[in-house]
Amino acid sequence: MSKNSLPSGLEFRQSVDHMVDRAIAVMDLDKGIANAIKACTSVLQVTFPVEIKGKIEMFTGWRAVHSIHRLPSKGGIRYAHSVDQHEVEALAALMTYKCAIVDVPFGGSKGGLYIDPNQYTRDELQDITRRFTRELAKKGFLSPATNVPAPDVGTGQREMAWIADTYKHLYPEDVNHVACVTGKPVEHGGIRGRTEATGRGIQFALQEFFRHPEEVKAAGMSGSIEGKQIIIQGLGNVGYHSGKFLSEEDGAKIIAVIEHDGAIVNPDGIHIEELRFYLNDHQGVKGFAGGKYIEDGSSVLEMKCDILIPAALEGVIHKDNAGNIKANLIAEAANGPITFEGDRILRSNGVKVLPDAYVNAGGVVVSYFEWIRNLTHLRFGRLERRFDEAKGNCIVHALNEMTGKNVPEHIKHNLAHGADEFDLVRSGLDDSMRLSLQEIIDTYNRDEKIEDYRTAAYVIALSKVSRSYLDIGIF
Ligand code: GLU
């Protein structure tokens, strides 16, 4: 692989397999079961025509189902030129492990369309998405019970709404039709907090990491997130939200942001909201006044910082640049941003890595909540919110009466606040991210054969998935 090019889909898939093999090597896992878990269950490839500006254009897309030990199989749909069969297989495998690590009862799947969405108008993208949806549904690769897509690189709420609407028209008798896809707009059956869920999950993961002083020390740092210097690669949905929350709420300093046309560097901290506005308006970061522009973005990956957050595509840290990375900790917000070889080099240099299959799982955790909300046909908090509020007011009243003083306003507000859907989603996500990292750290510290958090995370995933294979049996 050349220095600045992304790995092929095949290299990515092999990289994921090698990482999983490292975990299998330290486990007492039956070889047959291990092979059954690693294999991709099925892959669909479709090629279909769509009329674009009076001409017929052909499009090719894939949906890989990696595992069905739990149903539905879950995972995003990506619109990009990197997409091929191997890439969706690698990403589907990551979904299996990701769901197991954060205890989301889904199998793993992933889809993609070979397309540059920027080359098409909104209406054209709608036609292409609706046609792709029909292909997936007709061939058994889309349904609330068996296979549920979500947003990924190049797709968002808009595409998910088109998928849900197309499915509804195909299967109006399916009372759960709206649960055929997650990441929908709230007005179309989505859940509050899904858009920012992956970024929020990264914040919760880092908050939990800094609650473990021994691990923080082993990563060559001390204290909390406050004041930590962070570099973000990619200011898409995930990079933007994690950068925003970590800087605005936890007091971290985002000292550099790398984008497709270069990087912005500012040792005093970049205003993420302003940079995102600028990026939206100018389709690049060049010219942004809040920092110094550096054309060679990939060189900025190698700048000294406390935490590096690669939040774009796979394979950006590889054997040719891993040795130059000076971060203490890498939080893999993207899927597969470090290759197997790159990972080995980082480990031997003592760089700690919070792996993708854990750290970016916030998206699928909240997708799980959305799917449940769709199946129950009920907004979270709808039944109990006012009841809890009344109970809180009662406690405030009792405290006032018993003490003869008034409960201070801010405490009163917290006591008398009934949780709405947003609060509940955030609480459920925080809990999932905390518990999973605690399990990863425990597993890592329990066995000296486990040399990093990634292997610990895969050991956890493999034991959970293998248990369900062993309990049910292979049939
Ligand atoms: N595409 C996201 C991921 O890679 C979300 C998947 C989902 O919500 O199903 O985790």
GROMACS .gro file of C-alpha atoms and ligand atoms in nm:
model
  485
    1MET     CA    1   0.000   0.000   0.000
    2SER     CA    2   0.143   0.342  -0.089
    3LYS     CA    3   0.190   0.597   0.188
    4ASN     CA    4  -0.123   0.804   0.134
    5SER     CA    5  -0.362   0.557  -0.028
    6LEU     CA    6  -0.631   0.370   0.158
    7PRO     CA    7  -0.604  -0.009   0.179
    8SER     CA    8  -0.813  -0.220  -0.057
    9GLY     CA    9  -1.128  -0.381   0.079
   10LEU     CA   10  -0.944  -0.713   0.080
   11GLU     CA   11  -0.658  -0.574   0.292
   12PHE     CA   12  -0.915  -0.429   0.531
   13ARG     CA   13  -1.096  -0.763   0.564
   14GLN     CA   14  -0.771  -0.949   0.621
   15SER     CA   15  -0.667  -0.691   0.878
   16VAL     CA   16  -0.989  -0.747   1.078
   17ASP     CA   17  -0.942  -1.126   1.053
   18HIS     CA   18  -0.580  -1.105   1.176
   19MET     CA   19  -0.687  -0.894   1.472
   20VAL     CA   20  -0.957  -1.147   1.560
   21ASP     CA   21  -0.702  -1.430   1.522
   22ARG     CA   22  -0.483  -1.263   1.788
   23ALA     CA   23  -0.775  -1.292   2.029
   24ILE     CA   24  -0.853  -1.652   1.929
   25ALA     CA   25  -0.487  -1.738   1.995
   26VAL     CA   26  -0.516  -1.642   2.364
   27MET     CA   27  -0.852  -1.818   2.412
   28ASP     CA   28  -0.949  -2.173   2.470
   29LEU     CA   29  -1.191  -2.170   2.177
   30ASP     CA   30  -1.280  -2.468   1.959
   31LYS     CA   31  -1.121  -2.414   1.613
   32GLY     CA   32  -1.445  -2.510   1.436
   33ILE     CA   33  -1.650  -2.261   1.636
   34ALA     CA   34  -1.386  -1.992   1.577
   35ASN     CA   35  -1.403  -2.051   1.202
   36ALA     CA   36  -1.784  -2.051   1.209
   37ILE     CA   37  -1.783  -1.715   1.391
   38LYS     CA   38  -1.528  -1.557   1.157
   39ALA     CA   39  -1.702  -1.658   0.834
   40CYS     CA   40  -1.941  -1.421   0.659
   41THR     CA   41  -2.285  -1.587   0.640
   42SER     CA   42  -2.407  -1.441   0.311
   43VAL     CA   43  -2.344  -1.158   0.068
   44LEU     CA   44  -2.578  -1.003  -0.184
   45GLN     CA   45  -2.449  -0.812  -0.484
   46VAL     CA   46  -2.695  -0.618  -0.696
   47THR     CA   47  -2.650  -0.414  -1.011
   48PHE     CA   48  -2.944  -0.202  -1.118
   49PRO     CA   49  -3.024   0.076  -1.365
   50VAL     CA   50  -3.150   0.423  -1.275
   51GLU     CA   51  -3.236   0.696  -1.523
   52ILE     CA   52  -3.022   1.001  -1.446
   53LYS     CA   53  -3.069   1.320  -1.655
   54GLY     CA   54  -3.230   1.118  -1.935
   55LYS     CA   55  -2.955   0.853  -1.948
   56ILE     CA   56  -2.950   0.504  -1.796
   57GLU     CA   57  -2.675   0.463  -1.535
   58MET     CA   58  -2.583   0.134  -1.369
   59PHE     CA   59  -2.516   0.110  -0.996
   60THR     CA   60  -2.364  -0.175  -0.796
   61GLY     CA   61  -2.428  -0.233  -0.428
   62TRP     CA   62  -2.372  -0.501  -0.166
   63ARG     CA   63  -2.520  -0.615   0.164
   64ALA     CA   64  -2.313  -0.861   0.368
   65VAL     CA   65  -2.460  -1.057   0.657
   66HIS     CA   66  -2.176  -1.164   0.880
   67SER     CA   67  -2.375  -1.329   1.159
   68ILE     CA   68  -2.727  -1.439   1.241
   69HIS     CA   69  -2.678  -1.584   1.592
   70ARG     CA   70  -2.901  -1.292   1.693
   71LEU     CA   71  -3.158  -1.130   1.467
   72PRO     CA   72  -3.194  -0.884   1.313
   73SER     CA   73  -2.846  -0.846   1.170
   74LYS     CA   74  -2.754  -0.483   1.203
   75GLY     CA   75  -2.524  -0.235   1.037
   76GLY     CA   76  -2.504   0.076   0.825
   77ILE     CA   77  -2.521   0.143   0.453
   78ARG     CA   78  -2.228   0.331   0.307
   79TYR     CA   79  -2.224   0.543  -0.012
   80ALA     CA   80  -1.863   0.579  -0.122
   81HIS     CA   81  -1.611   0.494  -0.389
   82SER     CA   82  -1.419   0.276  -0.143
   83VAL     CA   83  -1.710   0.028  -0.133
   84ASP     CA   84  -1.660  -0.325  -0.261
   85GLN     CA   85  -1.759  -0.673  -0.146
   86HIS     CA   86  -1.455  -0.715   0.080
   87GLU     CA   87  -1.508  -0.380   0.248
   88VAL     CA   88  -1.871  -0.455   0.338
   89GLU     CA   89  -1.767  -0.801   0.462
   90ALA     CA   90  -1.499  -0.646   0.687
   91LEU     CA   91  -1.745  -0.388   0.816
   92ALA     CA   92  -2.017  -0.652   0.871
   93ALA     CA   93  -1.772  -0.859   1.078
   94LEU     CA   94  -1.690  -0.552   1.287
   95MET     CA   95  -2.065  -0.510   1.349
   96THR     CA   96  -2.090  -0.865   1.490
   97TYR     CA   97  -1.809  -0.798   1.738
   98LYS     CA   98  -1.930  -0.445   1.814
   99CYS     CA   99  -2.282  -0.556   1.904
  100ALA     CA  100  -2.146  -0.834   2.127
  101ILE     CA  101  -1.903  -0.600   2.309
  102VAL     CA  102  -2.175  -0.347   2.401
  103ASP     CA  103  -2.439  -0.613   2.465
  104VAL     CA  104  -2.671  -0.523   2.181
  105PRO     CA  105  -2.864  -0.838   2.081
  106PHE     CA  106  -2.807  -0.816   1.708
  107GLY     CA  107  -2.606  -1.003   1.446
  108GLY     CA  108  -2.366  -0.813   1.221
  109SER     CA  109  -2.434  -0.680   0.872
  110LYS     CA  110  -2.321  -0.398   0.644
  111GLY     CA  111  -2.413  -0.260   0.307
  112GLY     CA  112  -2.270  -0.022   0.056
  113LEU     CA  113  -2.322   0.134  -0.281
  114TYR     CA  114  -2.035   0.218  -0.515
  115ILE     CA  115  -2.117   0.585  -0.570
  116ASP     CA  116  -1.989   0.937  -0.506
  117PRO     CA  117  -2.304   1.094  -0.359
  118ASN     CA  118  -2.169   1.446  -0.425
  119GLN     CA  119  -2.210   1.389  -0.799
  120TYR     CA  120  -2.590   1.353  -0.775
  121THR     CA  121  -2.882   1.581  -0.690
  122ARG     CA  122  -3.113   1.512  -0.400
  123ASP     CA  123  -3.383   1.375  -0.632
  124GLU     CA  124  -3.138   1.149  -0.813
  125LEU     CA  125  -3.011   1.013  -0.482
  126GLN     CA  126  -3.368   0.949  -0.378
  127ASP     CA  127  -3.435   0.747  -0.696
  128ILE     CA  128  -3.111   0.549  -0.649
  129THR     CA  129  -3.180   0.483  -0.279
  130ARG     CA  130  -3.540   0.372  -0.338
  131ARG     CA  131  -3.430   0.136  -0.614
  132PHE     CA  132  -3.148  -0.007  -0.397
  133THR     CA  133  -3.401  -0.053  -0.115
  134ARG     CA  134  -3.634  -0.253  -0.340
  135GLU     CA  135  -3.343  -0.477  -0.445
  136LEU     CA  136  -3.250  -0.541  -0.080
  137ALA     CA  137  -3.608  -0.603   0.033
  138LYS     CA  138  -3.701  -0.832  -0.258
  139LYS     CA  139  -3.392  -1.045  -0.197
  140GLY     CA  140  -3.448  -1.083   0.178
  141PHE     CA  141  -3.178  -0.840   0.289
  142LEU     CA  142  -3.407  -0.581   0.452
  143SER     CA  143  -3.676  -0.631   0.717
  144PRO     CA  144  -3.741  -0.531   1.080
  145ALA     CA  145  -3.698  -0.894   1.187
  146THR     CA  146  -3.390  -0.998   0.992
  147ASN     CA  147  -3.180  -0.715   0.854
  148VAL     CA  148  -3.189  -0.352   0.964
  149PRO     CA  149  -2.960  -0.090   0.805
  150ALA     CA  150  -2.856   0.248   0.948
  151PRO     CA  151  -2.651   0.549   0.836
  152ASP     CA  152  -2.280   0.523   0.764
  153VAL     CA  153  -2.025   0.717   0.557
  154GLY     CA  154  -2.211   0.911   0.284
  155THR     CA  155  -2.562   0.842   0.416
  156GLY     CA  156  -2.776   0.999   0.689
  157GLN     CA  157  -3.130   1.054   0.816
  158ARG     CA  158  -3.255   1.152   0.471
  159GLU     CA  159  -3.153   0.821   0.308
  160MET     CA  160  -3.294   0.626   0.605
  161ALA     CA  161  -3.631   0.802   0.566
  162TRP     CA  162  -3.639   0.702   0.195
  163ILE     CA  163  -3.555   0.342   0.285
  164ALA     CA  164  -3.829   0.328   0.552
  165ASP     CA  165  -4.086   0.482   0.317
  166THR     CA  166  -4.002   0.246   0.030
  167TYR     CA  167  -4.025  -0.055   0.262
  168LYS     CA  168  -4.361   0.068   0.398
  169HIS     CA  169  -4.503   0.086   0.044
  170LEU     CA  170  -4.377  -0.266  -0.031
  171TYR     CA  171  -4.503  -0.422   0.295
  172PRO     CA  172  -4.784  -0.203   0.439
  173GLU     CA  173  -4.925  -0.505   0.624
  174ASP     CA  174  -4.607  -0.533   0.833
  175VAL     CA  175  -4.713  -0.347   1.147
  176ASN     CA  176  -4.345  -0.297   1.237
  177HIS     CA  177  -4.242  -0.158   0.897
  178VAL     CA  178  -4.088   0.153   1.051
  179ALA     CA  179  -3.834  -0.066   1.236
  180CYS     CA  180  -3.681  -0.183   0.905
  181VAL     CA  181  -3.410   0.083   0.935
  182THR     CA  182  -3.266   0.302   1.214
  183GLY     CA  183  -3.117   0.649   1.215
  184LYS     CA  184  -3.441   0.795   1.075
  185PRO     CA  185  -3.548   1.157   1.132
  186VAL     CA  186  -3.749   1.191   1.457
  187GLU     CA  187  -4.063   1.287   1.257
  188HIS     CA  188  -4.037   0.955   1.071
  189GLY     CA  189  -3.997   0.720   1.367
  190GLY     CA  190  -3.640   0.808   1.462
  191ILE     CA  191  -3.523   0.854   1.818
  192ARG     CA  192  -3.390   1.168   1.985
  193GLY     CA  193  -3.014   1.153   2.026
  194ARG     CA  194  -2.937   0.910   1.738
  195THR     CA  195  -2.763   1.164   1.510
  196GLU     CA  196  -2.498   1.251   1.767
  197ALA     CA  197  -2.492   0.901   1.925
  198THR     CA  198  -2.157   0.782   1.788
  199GLY     CA  199  -1.984   1.109   1.885
  200ARG     CA  200  -2.153   1.106   2.225
  201GLY     CA  201  -2.042   0.744   2.270
  202ILE     CA  202  -1.681   0.844   2.203
  203GLN     CA  203  -1.709   1.113   2.469
  204PHE     CA  204  -1.857   0.863   2.719
  205ALA     CA  205  -1.582   0.610   2.635
  206LEU     CA  206  -1.309   0.866   2.701
  207GLN     CA  207  -1.480   0.986   3.019
  208GLU     CA  208  -1.482   0.626   3.143
  209PHE     CA  209  -1.118   0.574   3.044
  210PHE     CA  210  -1.018   0.873   3.258
  211ARG     CA  211  -1.200   0.717   3.556
  212HIS     CA  212  -0.925   0.451   3.555
  213PRO     CA  213  -0.609   0.630   3.680
  214GLU     CA  214  -0.387   0.321   3.634
  215GLU     CA  215  -0.481   0.295   3.267
  216VAL     CA  216  -0.442   0.671   3.220
  217LYS     CA  217  -0.095   0.647   3.377
  218ALA     CA  218  -0.001   0.351   3.157
  219ALA     CA  219  -0.095   0.569   2.860
  220GLY     CA  220   0.151   0.834   2.981
  221MET     CA  221  -0.112   1.081   3.099
  222SER     CA  222  -0.272   1.193   3.425
  223GLY     CA  223  -0.582   1.376   3.546
  224SER     CA  224  -0.901   1.414   3.347
  225ILE     CA  225  -0.998   1.505   2.989
  226GLU     CA  226  -0.978   1.872   3.083
  227GLY     CA  227  -0.688   2.041   2.904
  228LYS     CA  228  -0.595   1.731   2.703
  229GLN     CA  229  -0.472   1.804   2.350
  230ILE     CA  230  -0.675   1.624   2.087
  231ILE     CA  231  -0.632   1.582   1.710
  232ILE     CA  232  -0.936   1.483   1.505
  233GLN     CA  233  -0.909   1.337   1.157
  234GLY     CA  234  -1.236   1.390   0.968
  235LEU     CA  235  -1.502   1.642   1.070
  236GLY     CA  236  -1.802   1.443   0.949
  237ASN     CA  237  -2.089   1.355   1.182
  238VAL     CA  238  -1.874   1.149   1.423
  239GLY     CA  239  -1.563   1.371   1.429
  240TYR     CA  240  -1.772   1.686   1.465
  241HIS     CA  241  -1.989   1.563   1.751
  242SER     CA  242  -1.707   1.404   1.950
  243GLY     CA  243  -1.489   1.715   1.906
  244LYS     CA  244  -1.773   1.946   2.002
  245PHE     CA  245  -1.869   1.754   2.317
  246LEU     CA  246  -1.511   1.693   2.433
  247SER     CA  247  -1.413   2.060   2.392
  248GLU     CA  248  -1.736   2.231   2.502
  249GLU     CA  249  -1.831   1.999   2.788
  250ASP     CA  250  -1.509   1.833   2.908
  251GLY     CA  251  -1.263   2.118   2.849
  252ALA     CA  252  -1.037   1.934   2.603
  253LYS     CA  253  -0.839   2.136   2.347
  254ILE     CA  254  -0.884   2.031   1.986
  255ILE     CA  255  -0.540   2.138   1.859
  256ALA     CA  256  -0.582   2.009   1.503
  257VAL     CA  257  -0.852   1.895   1.263
  258ILE     CA  258  -0.755   1.708   0.947
  259GLU     CA  259  -0.989   1.717   0.647
  260HIS     CA  260  -0.970   1.605   0.282
  261ASP     CA  261  -0.805   1.932   0.165
  262GLY     CA  262  -0.556   1.976   0.451
  263ALA     CA  263  -0.552   2.050   0.822
  264ILE     CA  264  -0.617   2.338   1.061
  265VAL     CA  265  -0.381   2.360   1.357
  266ASN     CA  266  -0.421   2.582   1.662
  267PRO     CA  267  -0.239   2.503   1.989
  268ASP     CA  268  -0.492   2.721   2.179
  269GLY     CA  269  -0.782   2.505   2.062
  270ILE     CA  270  -1.006   2.516   1.754
  271HIS     CA  271  -1.368   2.628   1.778
  272ILE     CA  272  -1.530   2.314   1.638
  273GLU     CA  273  -1.873   2.464   1.572
  274GLU     CA  274  -1.721   2.749   1.368
  275LEU     CA  275  -1.497   2.515   1.173
  276ARG     CA  276  -1.788   2.290   1.089
  277PHE     CA  277  -1.991   2.589   0.960
  278TYR     CA  278  -1.691   2.694   0.754
  279LEU     CA  279  -1.646   2.342   0.616
  280ASN     CA  280  -2.012   2.321   0.516
  281ASP     CA  281  -1.992   2.656   0.334
  282HIS     CA  282  -1.655   2.608   0.164
  283GLN     CA  283  -1.634   2.227   0.117
  284GLY     CA  284  -1.289   2.240   0.276
  285VAL     CA  285  -1.095   2.387   0.569
  286LYS     CA  286  -0.850   2.600   0.367
  287GLY     CA  287  -0.897   2.968   0.453
  288PHE     CA  288  -1.050   2.911   0.798
  289ALA     CA  289  -0.937   3.199   1.020
  290GLY     CA  290  -0.935   3.010   1.351
  291GLY     CA  291  -0.600   2.833   1.299
  292LYS     CA  292  -0.303   2.775   1.071
  293TYR     CA  293  -0.369   2.586   0.746
  294ILE     CA  294  -0.138   2.296   0.659
  295GLU     CA  295  -0.181   2.143   0.314
  296ASP     CA  296  -0.028   1.803   0.397
  297GLY     CA  297  -0.302   1.677   0.628
  298SER     CA  298  -0.150   1.333   0.679
  299SER     CA  299   0.164   1.490   0.836
  300VAL     CA  300  -0.062   1.637   1.108
  301LEU     CA  301  -0.159   1.283   1.216
  302GLU     CA  302   0.202   1.257   1.335
  303MET     CA  303   0.192   1.571   1.552
  304LYS     CA  304   0.236   1.537   1.929
  305CYS     CA  305  -0.095   1.519   2.115
  306ASP     CA  306  -0.258   1.337   2.405
  307ILE     CA  307  -0.545   1.180   2.212
  308LEU     CA  308  -0.577   1.114   1.840
  309ILE     CA  309  -0.928   1.052   1.705
  310PRO     CA  310  -0.931   0.913   1.350
  311ALA     CA  311  -1.293   0.963   1.249
  312ALA     CA  312  -1.297   0.911   0.872
  313LEU     CA  313  -1.215   0.600   0.670
  314GLU     CA  314  -1.021   0.277   0.722
  315GLY     CA  315  -0.646   0.227   0.701
  316VAL     CA  316  -0.519   0.582   0.766
  317ILE     CA  317  -0.263   0.457   1.019
  318HIS     CA  318  -0.052   0.185   0.860
  319LYS     CA  319   0.295   0.034   0.859
  320ASP     CA  320   0.450   0.340   0.693
  321ASN     CA  321   0.330   0.605   0.936
  322ALA     CA  322   0.243   0.418   1.259
  323GLY     CA  323   0.602   0.454   1.384
  324ASN     CA  324   0.572   0.834   1.365
  325ILE     CA  325   0.250   0.864   1.565
  326LYS     CA  326   0.318   1.060   1.885
  327ALA     CA  327  -0.026   1.041   2.048
  328ASN     CA  328  -0.055   0.871   2.387
  329LEU     CA  329  -0.398   0.730   2.314
  330ILE     CA  330  -0.590   0.665   1.993
  331ALA     CA  331  -0.970   0.645   2.002
  332GLU     CA  332  -1.081   0.472   1.681
  333ALA     CA  333  -1.396   0.667   1.596
  334ALA     CA  334  -1.389   0.534   1.238
  335ASN     CA  335  -1.418   0.165   1.155
  336GLY     CA  336  -1.076   0.011   1.090
  337PRO     CA  337  -0.860   0.328   1.084
  338ILE     CA  338  -0.551   0.128   1.193
  339THR     CA  339  -0.425  -0.164   0.985
  340PHE     CA  340  -0.306  -0.486   1.148
  341GLU     CA  341   0.060  -0.395   1.084
  342GLY     CA  342   0.006  -0.038   1.200
  343ASP     CA  343  -0.152  -0.172   1.518
  344ARG     CA  344   0.152  -0.392   1.588
  345ILE     CA  345   0.389  -0.097   1.553
  346LEU     CA  346   0.177   0.126   1.778
  347ARG     CA  347   0.165  -0.147   2.043
  348SER     CA  348   0.540  -0.194   2.042
  349ASN     CA  349   0.577   0.186   2.081
  350GLY     CA  350   0.342   0.189   2.380
  351VAL     CA  351   0.060   0.383   2.210
  352LYS     CA  352  -0.270   0.275   2.366
  353VAL     CA  353  -0.568   0.216   2.138
  354LEU     CA  354  -0.937   0.217   2.230
  355PRO     CA  355  -1.062  -0.008   1.948
  356ASP     CA  356  -1.333   0.079   1.694
  357ALA     CA  357  -1.552  -0.218   1.784
  358TYR     CA  358  -1.594  -0.061   2.127
  359VAL     CA  359  -1.532   0.311   2.096
  360ASN     CA  360  -1.763   0.386   1.801
  361ALA     CA  361  -2.043   0.153   1.915
  362GLY     CA  362  -2.260   0.443   2.038
  363GLY     CA  363  -2.437   0.453   1.702
  364VAL     CA  364  -2.559   0.096   1.713
  365VAL     CA  365  -2.645   0.120   2.085
  366VAL     CA  366  -2.888   0.404   2.011
  367SER     CA  367  -3.004   0.223   1.696
  368TYR     CA  368  -3.103  -0.061   1.929
  369PHE     CA  369  -3.308   0.185   2.138
  370GLU     CA  370  -3.469   0.319   1.820
  371TRP     CA  371  -3.559  -0.032   1.702
  372ILE     CA  372  -3.717  -0.110   2.041
  373ARG     CA  373  -3.908   0.221   2.033
  374ASN     CA  374  -4.040   0.131   1.686
  375LEU     CA  375  -4.149  -0.217   1.795
  376THR     CA  376  -4.326  -0.083   2.104
  377HIS     CA  377  -4.477   0.204   1.901
  378LEU     CA  378  -4.420   0.421   2.205
  379ARG     CA  379  -4.184   0.712   2.274
  380PHE     CA  380  -3.952   0.645   2.568
  381GLY     CA  381  -4.060   0.843   2.873
  382ARG     CA  382  -4.415   0.900   2.747
  383LEU     CA  383  -4.578   0.701   3.025
  384GLU     CA  384  -4.368   0.792   3.326
  385ARG     CA  385  -4.232   1.141   3.270
  386ARG     CA  386  -4.513   1.345   3.432
  387PHE     CA  387  -4.555   1.086   3.707
  388ASP     CA  388  -4.184   1.115   3.797
  389GLU     CA  389  -4.210   1.493   3.780
  390ALA     CA  390  -4.504   1.490   4.025
  391LYS     CA  391  -4.315   1.256   4.259
  392GLY     CA  392  -4.010   1.487   4.248
  393ASN     CA  393  -4.227   1.788   4.330
  394CYS     CA  394  -4.370   1.592   4.621
  395ILE     CA  395  -4.019   1.531   4.760
  396VAL     CA  396  -3.934   1.901   4.721
  397HIS     CA  397  -4.255   1.989   4.904
  398ALA     CA  398  -4.180   1.740   5.184
  399LEU     CA  399  -3.824   1.874   5.226
  400ASN     CA  400  -3.953   2.232   5.244
  401GLU     CA  401  -4.212   2.139   5.506
  402MET     CA  402  -3.974   1.933   5.718
  403THR     CA  403  -3.683   2.177   5.719
  404GLY     CA  404  -3.878   2.499   5.712
  405LYS     CA  405  -3.644   2.614   5.431
  406ASN     CA  406  -3.681   2.620   5.054
  407VAL     CA  407  -3.488   2.365   4.847
  408PRO     CA  408  -3.252   2.572   4.623
  409GLU     CA  409  -3.388   2.625   4.270
  410HIS     CA  410  -3.123   2.419   4.082
  411ILE     CA  411  -3.170   2.119   4.315
  412LYS     CA  412  -3.546   2.158   4.288
  413HIS     CA  413  -3.518   2.153   3.911
  414ASN     CA  414  -3.312   1.831   3.913
  415LEU     CA  415  -3.539   1.658   4.164
  416ALA     CA  416  -3.858   1.749   3.985
  417HIS     CA  417  -3.739   1.669   3.634
  418GLY     CA  418  -3.909   1.368   3.476
  419ALA     CA  419  -3.681   1.200   3.222
  420ASP     CA  420  -3.777   1.249   2.857
  421GLU     CA  421  -3.665   1.037   2.564
  422PHE     CA  422  -3.346   1.235   2.519
  423ASP     CA  423  -3.244   1.189   2.885
  424LEU     CA  424  -3.318   0.816   2.873
  425VAL     CA  425  -3.126   0.759   2.550
  426ARG     CA  426  -2.827   0.945   2.690
  427SER     CA  427  -2.840   0.753   3.017
  428GLY     CA  428  -2.867   0.417   2.836
  429LEU     CA  429  -2.577   0.506   2.608
  430ASP     CA  430  -2.358   0.622   2.896
  431ASP     CA  431  -2.431   0.302   3.087
  432SER     CA  432  -2.349   0.083   2.785
  433MET     CA  433  -2.019   0.262   2.718
  434ARG     CA  434  -1.914   0.256   3.085
  435LEU     CA  435  -1.993  -0.111   3.149
  436SER     CA  436  -1.828  -0.227   2.827
  437LEU     CA  437  -1.502  -0.044   2.896
  438GLN     CA  438  -1.495  -0.175   3.252
  439GLU     CA  439  -1.527  -0.527   3.111
  440ILE     CA  440  -1.252  -0.461   2.854
  441ILE     CA  441  -1.013  -0.321   3.117
  442ASP     CA  442  -1.086  -0.613   3.356
  443THR     CA  443  -1.026  -0.867   3.080
  444TYR     CA  444  -0.705  -0.690   2.973
  445ASN     CA  445  -0.568  -0.686   3.328
  446ARG     CA  446  -0.677  -1.041   3.409
  447ASP     CA  447  -0.463  -1.219   3.150
  448GLU     CA  448  -0.108  -1.118   3.065
  449LYS     CA  449  -0.134  -1.294   2.729
  450ILE     CA  450  -0.379  -1.017   2.632
  451GLU     CA  451  -0.153  -0.734   2.523
  452ASP     CA  452  -0.399  -0.461   2.432
  453TYR     CA  453  -0.757  -0.338   2.468
  454ARG     CA  454  -0.846  -0.453   2.117
  455THR     CA  455  -0.759  -0.814   2.191
  456ALA     CA  456  -0.947  -0.789   2.522
  457ALA     CA  457  -1.253  -0.652   2.341
  458TYR     CA  458  -1.240  -0.933   2.082
  459VAL     CA  459  -1.197  -1.196   2.355
  460ILE     CA  460  -1.518  -1.065   2.514
  461ALA     CA  461  -1.702  -1.060   2.180
  462LEU     CA  462  -1.585  -1.407   2.078
  463SER     CA  463  -1.681  -1.561   2.412
  464LYS     CA  464  -2.030  -1.408   2.395
  465VAL     CA  465  -2.090  -1.512   2.032
  466SER     CA  466  -1.941  -1.860   2.084
  467ARG     CA  467  -2.167  -1.911   2.387
  468SER     CA  468  -2.470  -1.857   2.170
  469TYR     CA  469  -2.334  -2.100   1.908
  470LEU     CA  470  -2.263  -2.361   2.178
  471ASP     CA  471  -2.599  -2.313   2.351
  472ILE     CA  472  -2.803  -2.343   2.034
  473GLY     CA  473  -2.574  -2.576   1.841
  474ILE     CA  474  -2.483  -2.557   1.474
  475PHE     CA  475  -2.764  -2.656   1.243
  476GLU     N1  476  -2.289   0.258   1.073
  476GLU     C1  477  -2.278   0.262   1.215
  476GLU     C2  478  -2.166   0.171   1.263
  476GLU     O1  479  -2.073   0.143   1.191
  476GLU     C3  480  -2.412   0.235   1.283
  476GLU     C4  481  -2.468   0.098   1.266
  476GLU     C5  482  -2.612   0.084   1.319
  476GLU     O2  483  -2.659   0.171   1.389
  476GLU     O3  484  -2.671  -0.018   1.286
  476GLU     O4  485  -2.160   0.132   1.376
   0.00000   0.00000   0.00000
